[in-house]
Structures are given as structure tokens and as C-alpha cells.
Tab-separated table of C-alpha atoms in Angstrom:
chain	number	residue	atom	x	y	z
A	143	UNK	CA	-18.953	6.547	21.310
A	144	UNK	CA	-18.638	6.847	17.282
A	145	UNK	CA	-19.743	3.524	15.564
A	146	UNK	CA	-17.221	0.774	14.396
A	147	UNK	CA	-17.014	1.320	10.265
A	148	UNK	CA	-16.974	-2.747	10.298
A	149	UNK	CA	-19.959	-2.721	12.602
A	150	UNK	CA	-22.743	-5.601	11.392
A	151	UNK	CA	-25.604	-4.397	9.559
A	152	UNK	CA	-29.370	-6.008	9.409
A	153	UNK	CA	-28.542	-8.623	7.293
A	154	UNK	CA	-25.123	-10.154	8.981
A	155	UNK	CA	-24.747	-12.417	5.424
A	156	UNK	CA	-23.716	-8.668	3.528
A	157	UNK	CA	-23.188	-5.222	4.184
A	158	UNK	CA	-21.522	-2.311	4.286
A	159	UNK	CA	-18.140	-0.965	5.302
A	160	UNK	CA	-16.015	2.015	4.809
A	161	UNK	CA	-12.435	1.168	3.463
A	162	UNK	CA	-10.031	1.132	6.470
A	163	UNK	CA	-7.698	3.659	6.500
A	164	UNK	CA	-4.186	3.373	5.261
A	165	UNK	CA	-5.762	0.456	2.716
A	166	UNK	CA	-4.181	0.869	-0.432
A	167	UNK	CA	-7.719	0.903	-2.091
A	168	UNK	CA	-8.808	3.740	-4.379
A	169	UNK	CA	-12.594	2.860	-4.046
A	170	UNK	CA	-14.685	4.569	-0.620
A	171	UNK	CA	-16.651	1.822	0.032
A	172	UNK	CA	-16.189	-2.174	0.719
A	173	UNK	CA	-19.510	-4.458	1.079
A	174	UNK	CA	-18.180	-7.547	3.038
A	175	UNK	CA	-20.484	-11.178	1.681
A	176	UNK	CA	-20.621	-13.835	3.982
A	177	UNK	CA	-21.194	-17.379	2.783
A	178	UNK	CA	-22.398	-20.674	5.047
A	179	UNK	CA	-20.763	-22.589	1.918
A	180	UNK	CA	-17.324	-20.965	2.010
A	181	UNK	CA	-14.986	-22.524	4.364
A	182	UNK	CA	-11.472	-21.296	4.439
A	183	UNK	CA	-11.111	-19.152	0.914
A	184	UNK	CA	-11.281	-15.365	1.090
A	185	UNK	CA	-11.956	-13.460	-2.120
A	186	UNK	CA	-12.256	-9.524	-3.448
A	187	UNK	CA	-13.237	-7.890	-6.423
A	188	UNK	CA	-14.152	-4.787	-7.554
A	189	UNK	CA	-17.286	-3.941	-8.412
A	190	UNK	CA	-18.101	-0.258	-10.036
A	191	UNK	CA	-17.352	2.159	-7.101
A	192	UNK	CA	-16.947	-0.612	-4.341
A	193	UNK	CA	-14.772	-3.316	-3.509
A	194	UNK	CA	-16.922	-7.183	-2.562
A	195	UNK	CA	-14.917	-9.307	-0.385
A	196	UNK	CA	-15.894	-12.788	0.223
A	197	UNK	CA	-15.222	-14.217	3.047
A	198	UNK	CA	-16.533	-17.525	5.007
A	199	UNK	CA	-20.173	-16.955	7.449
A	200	UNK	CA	-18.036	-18.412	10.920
A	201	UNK	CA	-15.100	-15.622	10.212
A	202	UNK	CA	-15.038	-13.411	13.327
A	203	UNK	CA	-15.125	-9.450	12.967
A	204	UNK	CA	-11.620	-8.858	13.998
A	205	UNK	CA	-10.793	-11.519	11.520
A	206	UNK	CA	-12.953	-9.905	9.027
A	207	UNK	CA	-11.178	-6.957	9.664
A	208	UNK	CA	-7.702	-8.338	9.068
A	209	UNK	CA	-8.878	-9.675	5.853
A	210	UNK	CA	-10.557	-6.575	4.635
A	211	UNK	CA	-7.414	-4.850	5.230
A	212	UNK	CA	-5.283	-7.862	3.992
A	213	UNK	CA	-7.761	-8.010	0.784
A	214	UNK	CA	-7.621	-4.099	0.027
A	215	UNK	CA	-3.824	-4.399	-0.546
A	216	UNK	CA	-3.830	-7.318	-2.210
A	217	UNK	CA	-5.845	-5.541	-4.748
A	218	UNK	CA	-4.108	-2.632	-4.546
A	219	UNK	CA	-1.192	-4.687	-5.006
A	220	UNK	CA	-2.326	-6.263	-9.029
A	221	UNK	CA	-3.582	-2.950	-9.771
A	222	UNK	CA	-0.168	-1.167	-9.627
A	223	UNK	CA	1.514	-3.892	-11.406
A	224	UNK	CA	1.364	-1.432	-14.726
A	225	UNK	CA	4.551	0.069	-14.262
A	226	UNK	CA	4.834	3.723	-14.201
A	227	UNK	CA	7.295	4.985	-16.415
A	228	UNK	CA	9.253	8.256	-15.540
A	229	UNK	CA	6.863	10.975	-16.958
A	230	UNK	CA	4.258	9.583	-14.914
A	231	UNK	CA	6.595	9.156	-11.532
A	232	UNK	CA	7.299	12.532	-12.131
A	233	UNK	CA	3.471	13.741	-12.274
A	234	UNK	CA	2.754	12.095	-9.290
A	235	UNK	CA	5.929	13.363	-7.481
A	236	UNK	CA	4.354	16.939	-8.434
A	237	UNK	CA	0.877	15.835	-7.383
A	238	UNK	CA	2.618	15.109	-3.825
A	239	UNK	CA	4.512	17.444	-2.901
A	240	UNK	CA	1.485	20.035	-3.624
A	241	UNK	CA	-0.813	17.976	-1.596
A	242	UNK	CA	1.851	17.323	1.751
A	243	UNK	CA	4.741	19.835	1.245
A	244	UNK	CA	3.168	23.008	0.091
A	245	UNK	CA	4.484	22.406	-3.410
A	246	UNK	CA	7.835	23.474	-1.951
A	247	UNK	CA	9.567	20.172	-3.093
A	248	UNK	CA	10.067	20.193	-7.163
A	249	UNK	CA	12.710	17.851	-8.275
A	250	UNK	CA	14.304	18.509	-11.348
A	251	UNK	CA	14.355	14.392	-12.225
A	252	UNK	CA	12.563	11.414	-10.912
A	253	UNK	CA	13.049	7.894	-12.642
A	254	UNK	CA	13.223	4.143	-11.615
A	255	UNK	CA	16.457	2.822	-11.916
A	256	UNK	CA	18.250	-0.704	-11.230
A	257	UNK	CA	20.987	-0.351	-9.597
A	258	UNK	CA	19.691	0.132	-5.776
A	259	UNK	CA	18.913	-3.153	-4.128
A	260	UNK	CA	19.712	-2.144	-0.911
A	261	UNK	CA	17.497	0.964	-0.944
A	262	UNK	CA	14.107	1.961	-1.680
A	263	UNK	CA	14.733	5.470	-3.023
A	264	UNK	CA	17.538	8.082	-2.830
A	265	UNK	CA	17.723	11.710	-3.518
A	266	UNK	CA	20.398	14.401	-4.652
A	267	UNK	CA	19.364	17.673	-3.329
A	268	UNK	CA	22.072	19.629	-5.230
A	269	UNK	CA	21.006	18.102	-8.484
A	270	UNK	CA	17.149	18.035	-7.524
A	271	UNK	CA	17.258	14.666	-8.437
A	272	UNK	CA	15.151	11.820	-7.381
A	273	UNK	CA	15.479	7.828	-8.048
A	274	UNK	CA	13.082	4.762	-7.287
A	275	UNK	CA	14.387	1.668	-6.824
A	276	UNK	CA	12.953	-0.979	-9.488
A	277	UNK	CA	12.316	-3.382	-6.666
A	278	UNK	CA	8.302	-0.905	-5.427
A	279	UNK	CA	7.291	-1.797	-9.382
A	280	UNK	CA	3.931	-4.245	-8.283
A	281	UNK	CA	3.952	-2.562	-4.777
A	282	UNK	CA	1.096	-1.142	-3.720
A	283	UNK	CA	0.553	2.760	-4.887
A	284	UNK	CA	0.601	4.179	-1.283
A	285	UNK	CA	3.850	2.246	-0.916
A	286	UNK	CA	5.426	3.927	-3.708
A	287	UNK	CA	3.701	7.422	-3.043
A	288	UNK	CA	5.281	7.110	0.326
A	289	UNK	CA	8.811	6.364	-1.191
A	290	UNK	CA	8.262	9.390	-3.372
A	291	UNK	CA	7.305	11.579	-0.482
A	292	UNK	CA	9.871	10.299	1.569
A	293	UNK	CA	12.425	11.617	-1.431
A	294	UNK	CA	10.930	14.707	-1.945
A	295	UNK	CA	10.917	15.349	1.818
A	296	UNK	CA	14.957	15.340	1.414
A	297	UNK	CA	14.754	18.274	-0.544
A	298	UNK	CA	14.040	20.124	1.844
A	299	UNK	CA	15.687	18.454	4.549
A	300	UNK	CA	18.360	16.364	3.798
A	301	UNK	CA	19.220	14.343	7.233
A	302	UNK	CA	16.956	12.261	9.275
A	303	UNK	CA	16.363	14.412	11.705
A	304	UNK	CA	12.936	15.290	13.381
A	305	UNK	CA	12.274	18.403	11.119
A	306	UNK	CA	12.522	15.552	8.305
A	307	UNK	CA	9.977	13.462	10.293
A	308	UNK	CA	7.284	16.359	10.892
A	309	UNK	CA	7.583	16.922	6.915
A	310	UNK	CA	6.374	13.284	7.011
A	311	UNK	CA	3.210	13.608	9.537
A	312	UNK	CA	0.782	14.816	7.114
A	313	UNK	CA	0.810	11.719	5.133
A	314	UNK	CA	-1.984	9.367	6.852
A	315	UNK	CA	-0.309	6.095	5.699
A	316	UNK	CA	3.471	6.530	6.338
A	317	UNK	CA	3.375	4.227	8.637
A	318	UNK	CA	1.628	1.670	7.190
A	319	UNK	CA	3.674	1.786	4.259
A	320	UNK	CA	6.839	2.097	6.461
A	321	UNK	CA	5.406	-1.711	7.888
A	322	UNK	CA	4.992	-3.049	4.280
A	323	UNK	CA	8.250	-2.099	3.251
A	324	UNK	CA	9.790	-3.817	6.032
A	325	UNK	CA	7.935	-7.331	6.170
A	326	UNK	CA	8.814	-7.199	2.741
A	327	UNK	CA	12.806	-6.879	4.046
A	328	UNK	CA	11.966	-9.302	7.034
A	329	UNK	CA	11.022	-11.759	3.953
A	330	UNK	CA	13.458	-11.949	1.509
A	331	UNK	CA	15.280	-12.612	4.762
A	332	UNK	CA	13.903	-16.290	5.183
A	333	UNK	CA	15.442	-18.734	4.510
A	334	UNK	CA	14.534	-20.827	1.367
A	335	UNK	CA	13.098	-24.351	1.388
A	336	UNK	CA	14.226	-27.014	-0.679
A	337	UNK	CA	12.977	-27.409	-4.511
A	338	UNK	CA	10.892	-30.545	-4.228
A	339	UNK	CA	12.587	-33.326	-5.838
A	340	UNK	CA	10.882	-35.186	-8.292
A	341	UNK	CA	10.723	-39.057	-8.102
């Protein structure tokens, strides 16, 4: 039976983990530091080629394992928060489709605009054209690189159908992303509480 990546190592206060996958992190390695002094805080950083989280000595694994993940994107999360401009949405649109759709997709335009706030992307396949929603600026990158992909997938196929779906497979976190995208949805759904009133 292959080894858990979170499995313990020697020392159980700090060692070694691969980055689970569909994490939003851009480093290949996370080194997971327990501390007897921490009680309820979690913390991450990056540190050269790895990412450190911090987390409290009594945490279980599989809660170590939620945090890792929950960690990674958080991350992920402040390191996107540069916003791409269009040049560089369209780079990575390029980047995408030669890596999942056989460089078959090329849209003639991508750019962020600010007038969808009821969708995440849309696509014209008779203009080639391509449009982010402002709302993924500060999302996590695999977030927006599935948005992208998801776009650029209507190129070629411009329903919903299951030939759109397959086009879809070969991305490892679409599913993931397809999760963030709707707890963010299920959020802005709550309902608001009260402003605290000052005395």
C-alpha cells in the first residue's frame, strides 16, 4: 500500500510533506511544525522552495491535513492578489490551452471586465473572444486558470454537453476549483449580521 504524503516522520514536532494535490500552491514541498505552546492559531509561510505551516502539537492528522490544504490556498489566495492585466490573461490563456487542449483553443481576445456579476467567465466563439469576470481578481490562480480553461474549452465546444466535459478531464483541479467557486456563491448567499452598535 503506497505511503500517506502526510505520514509522520521521526521527529513528530516537524517534517515533511508533499503539497496535496489540487492546492493552489506553486512550491513542491510543505514541512508541517508542531508546537506544545500553540493552542488554537494555525500559521504558513513560505520559505525558499517550501511552504512552513504552523500548527498546534494536539492537532490530529486529518486535521492537519485540512489545514495544510486550507493553508496552501490561503496563500495561494494573497499571492494572486496582483491583478493580472489583459496581456498577461492572455499569455496564460495561451500557456493553457497548449498544456490541456492541444493548443487547439486560441482566442483572438481575453480581458477582465465589470459588467458580469452573475458569471464567472463567458466566451464568443464567433468572435474568438474571451472575458473574466472582475469578481476571480484575489482568487486563487488555479481558480482563475480553471475559469480560463473552462472559456477556452467553449471554443471548441460551445454547449455543455459531455464532449465539453471530457475537454475538461485533463485538468487535475477542476473540481476543486469548481468547489471554491461555489462556497464562494453559497457565501455571499448568507445572510448579513447586524453592524454592532456603538454605545
Amino acid at each position: 500500500m503506497p505511503a500517506d504524503p502526510l505520514q509522520r516522520a521521526a521527529d513528530p514536532q516537524r517534517r515533511n510533506a508533499a503539497s496535496p494535490q489540487g492546492s493552489g500552491a506553486t512550491t513542491s514541498a510543505v514541512e508541517v511544525r508542531r508546537s506544545s505552546r500553540r493552542r488554537r492559531t494555525v500559521s504558513a509561510y513560505r520559505e525558499g522552495d517550501r511552504t512552513v505551516v504552523l500548527i498546534p502539537a494536539r492537532m490530529s492528522e486529518a486535521e492537519e491535513r485540512r489545514w495544510v490544504t486550507v493553508m496552501l490556498d490561503k496563500l495561494a489566495a494573497q499571492e494572486s492578489k496582483r491583478i493580472l492585466g489583459d496581456d498577461e490573461l492572455a499569455e496564460r490563456a495561451e500557456r493553457l490551452s497548449a498544456q490541456y487542449l492541444g493548443g487547439r483553443a486560441r482566442p483572438a481576445s481575453v480581458r477582465w471586465v465589470t459588467n458580469q456579476n452573475t458569471r464567472w467567465g463567458s466566451c464568443t466563439p464567433a468572435e474568438g473572444s474571451i472575458r473574466l469576470s472582475h469578481r476571480l481578481q484575489g482568487m486563487p490562480e488555479y481558480v482563475i486558470d480553471y475559469v480560463l480553461l473552462h472559456e477556452l474549452a467553449h471554443l471548441l465546444v460551445p454547449g455543455h454537453g459531455p464532449s465539453f466535459w471530457e475537454l475538461l478531464t485533463s485538468y487535475p483541479r477542476t473540481e476543486r476549483a469548481r468547489g471554491y467557486l461555489e462556497g464562494v456563491v453559497a457565501a455571499g448567499r448568507l445572510p448579513h449580521l447586524p453592524a454592532a452598535r456603538s454605545e
